[in-house]
Amino acid sequence: MTPKKDTPLYQWIDSHAHLDFDRFDDDRGEVISRAKARGVSRVISIGTRIESTERAIALAERYPEFIYATAGFHPLYMTDDHEEGWRSLEELIVHPRVVGVGETGLDYYYDHTPHDQQRRSFRRHLQLANRFKKPIIIHIRDAFEDAFKIIDEEGIKAGGVVHCFTGGPEECLASLERGLYISLSGIVTFKSAKALRAAVPLVPNDRLLIETDAPFLAPTPHRGQRNEPAFVVDTAHCVAQLREETLENLSLLTLENTARLFSLPAIEVSL
Ligand code: NI
């Protein structure tokens, strides 16, 4: 999809996608081309297990200006939660193409990982992020209270983001108080997400990120399809409307915030 001639092509960063997933194996190159064609200049590919992190790093090496990787065990994919797995994770965290720790966090919506195992793993990720001074990528679903308790106990030294934020105003303010960034996904485009949409204008300009969480949760008007980084632009349009902000501003501030949080090299913005 190319913009109409009179529409400037703004630049965007998809701060959270799972480009290593096998759902992209058949057409990953085209997915990347479509993203670039819509102005997406960077994607952070988020590791969910050891193997997934290794694949994300391989992608980051193959597309050095475009893809960056993170290293972690997703709370719903805990198959590597054993001492050997943790040793491997530590080695991956210090890899130069790895810009953050996670995704980690707590998901009490699904039951396939025991909650106490999730809490132990989240705590350990926070300790590693603090030790290696890398930002933490946090997934929280139906578990804000426990997540905040662990965050308060461990502290966050190198910043962090609540990715695919699904809370309302109260959870948003509580996250901001803890110094966290808020990353908005395609869920904000769903009219039914009333509390979340009410929280969108509360995020200060210097704490806002946007993401797809691809291949999951495609925004309107792609709902039900496989999600991909190009669709972050549809989420951006919706966020700009909800915040009564220009696309240009939103583009600039989300580029800057993502680069600051993940210590990415500066990007040249030509508008
Ligand atoms: Ni994710």
PDB file of N, CA and C and ligand atoms in Angstrom, residues 16-18 21 46-48 74 77 103 137 139 163-164 211-217, ligand 1:
ATOM      1  N   HIS A  16       7.360  -3.635  18.844  1.00  0.00           N
ATOM      2  CA  HIS A  16       7.158  -4.998  19.367  1.00  0.00           C
ATOM      3  C   HIS A  16       6.470  -5.860  18.308  1.00  0.00           C
ATOM      4  N   ALA A  17       7.251  -6.738  17.701  1.00  0.00           N
ATOM      5  CA  ALA A  17       6.683  -7.711  16.756  1.00  0.00           C
ATOM      6  C   ALA A  17       7.460  -9.010  16.928  1.00  0.00           C
ATOM      7  N   HIS A  18       6.830 -10.110  16.530  1.00  0.00           N
ATOM      8  CA  HIS A  18       7.502 -11.413  16.634  1.00  0.00           C
ATOM      9  C   HIS A  18       7.806 -11.896  15.222  1.00  0.00           C
ATOM     10  N   PHE A  21       8.498 -15.677  14.241  1.00  0.00           N
ATOM     11  CA  PHE A  21       7.483 -16.746  14.276  1.00  0.00           C
ATOM     12  C   PHE A  21       7.332 -17.398  12.900  1.00  0.00           C
ATOM     13  N   ILE A  46      10.823  -9.418  19.069  1.00  0.00           N
ATOM     14  CA  ILE A  46      10.832  -9.764  20.488  1.00  0.00           C
ATOM     15  C   ILE A  46      10.993 -11.261  20.683  1.00  0.00           C
ATOM     16  N   GLY A  47      11.996 -11.662  21.443  1.00  0.00           N
ATOM     17  CA  GLY A  47      12.210 -13.076  21.733  1.00  0.00           C
ATOM     18  C   GLY A  47      11.233 -13.590  22.772  1.00  0.00           C
ATOM     19  N   THR A  48      10.792 -14.843  22.604  1.00  0.00           N
ATOM     20  CA  THR A  48       9.835 -15.427  23.552  1.00  0.00           C
ATOM     21  C   THR A  48      10.377 -16.685  24.228  1.00  0.00           C
ATOM     22  N   HIS A  74       8.696 -15.529  27.337  1.00  0.00           N
ATOM     23  CA  HIS A  74       7.316 -15.048  27.450  1.00  0.00           C
ATOM     24  C   HIS A  74       6.600 -15.836  28.555  1.00  0.00           C
ATOM     25  N   TYR A  77       5.175 -18.981  27.361  1.00  0.00           N
ATOM     26  CA  TYR A  77       6.046 -19.957  26.676  1.00  0.00           C
ATOM     27  C   TYR A  77       7.269 -20.203  27.559  1.00  0.00           C
ATOM     28  N   GLU A 103      10.199 -10.746  25.909  1.00  0.00           N
ATOM     29  CA  GLU A 103       9.206 -10.249  26.792  1.00  0.00           C
ATOM     30  C   GLU A 103       8.995 -11.191  27.940  1.00  0.00           C
ATOM     31  N   ILE A 137      10.919  -5.459  28.721  1.00  0.00           N
ATOM     32  CA  ILE A 137       9.661  -5.450  27.963  1.00  0.00           C
ATOM     33  C   ILE A 137       8.663  -6.298  28.741  1.00  0.00           C
ATOM     34  N   HIS A 139       4.886  -7.789  29.686  1.00  0.00           N
ATOM     35  CA  HIS A 139       3.544  -8.199  29.246  1.00  0.00           C
ATOM     36  C   HIS A 139       2.694  -8.344  30.508  1.00  0.00           C
ATOM     37  N   HIS A 163       4.158  -3.400  27.355  1.00  0.00           N
ATOM     38  CA  HIS A 163       3.861  -3.579  25.930  1.00  0.00           C
ATOM     39  C   HIS A 163       2.408  -3.995  25.763  1.00  0.00           C
ATOM     40  N   CYS A 164       1.852  -3.688  24.613  1.00  0.00           N
ATOM     41  CA  CYS A 164       0.452  -4.018  24.300  1.00  0.00           C
ATOM     42  C   CYS A 164      -0.429  -3.673  25.497  1.00  0.00           C
ATOM     43  N   GLU A 211       3.149  -0.225  18.589  1.00  0.00           N
ATOM     44  CA  GLU A 211       3.610  -1.562  18.209  1.00  0.00           C
ATOM     45  C   GLU A 211       2.492  -2.318  17.508  1.00  0.00           C
ATOM     46  N   THR A 212       2.872  -3.452  16.907  1.00  0.00           N
ATOM     47  CA  THR A 212       1.842  -4.345  16.351  1.00  0.00           C
ATOM     48  C   THR A 212       1.604  -5.579  17.223  1.00  0.00           C
ATOM     49  N   ASP A 213       2.660  -6.123  17.876  1.00  0.00           N
ATOM     50  CA  ASP A 213       2.604  -7.452  18.483  1.00  0.00           C
ATOM     51  C   ASP A 213       2.303  -8.515  17.413  1.00  0.00           C
ATOM     52  N   ALA A 214       2.677  -8.201  16.170  1.00  0.00           N
ATOM     53  CA  ALA A 214       2.485  -9.156  15.072  1.00  0.00           C
ATOM     54  C   ALA A 214       3.157 -10.488  15.417  1.00  0.00           C
ATOM     55  N   PRO A 215       2.561 -11.626  15.054  1.00  0.00           N
ATOM     56  CA  PRO A 215       1.433 -11.812  14.134  1.00  0.00           C
ATOM     57  C   PRO A 215       0.047 -11.700  14.774  1.00  0.00           C
ATOM     58  N   PHE A 216      -0.023 -11.268  16.053  1.00  0.00           N
ATOM     59  CA  PHE A 216      -1.313 -11.240  16.759  1.00  0.00           C
ATOM     60  C   PHE A 216      -2.005  -9.888  16.618  1.00  0.00           C
ATOM     61  N   LEU A 217      -3.316  -9.867  16.893  1.00  0.00           N
ATOM     62  CA  LEU A 217      -4.040  -8.618  17.163  1.00  0.00           C
ATOM     63  C   LEU A 217      -3.961  -7.554  16.071  1.00  0.00           C
TER      64      LEU A 217
HETATM   65 NI    NI B   1       4.534 -10.020  22.230  1.00  0.00          NI
END
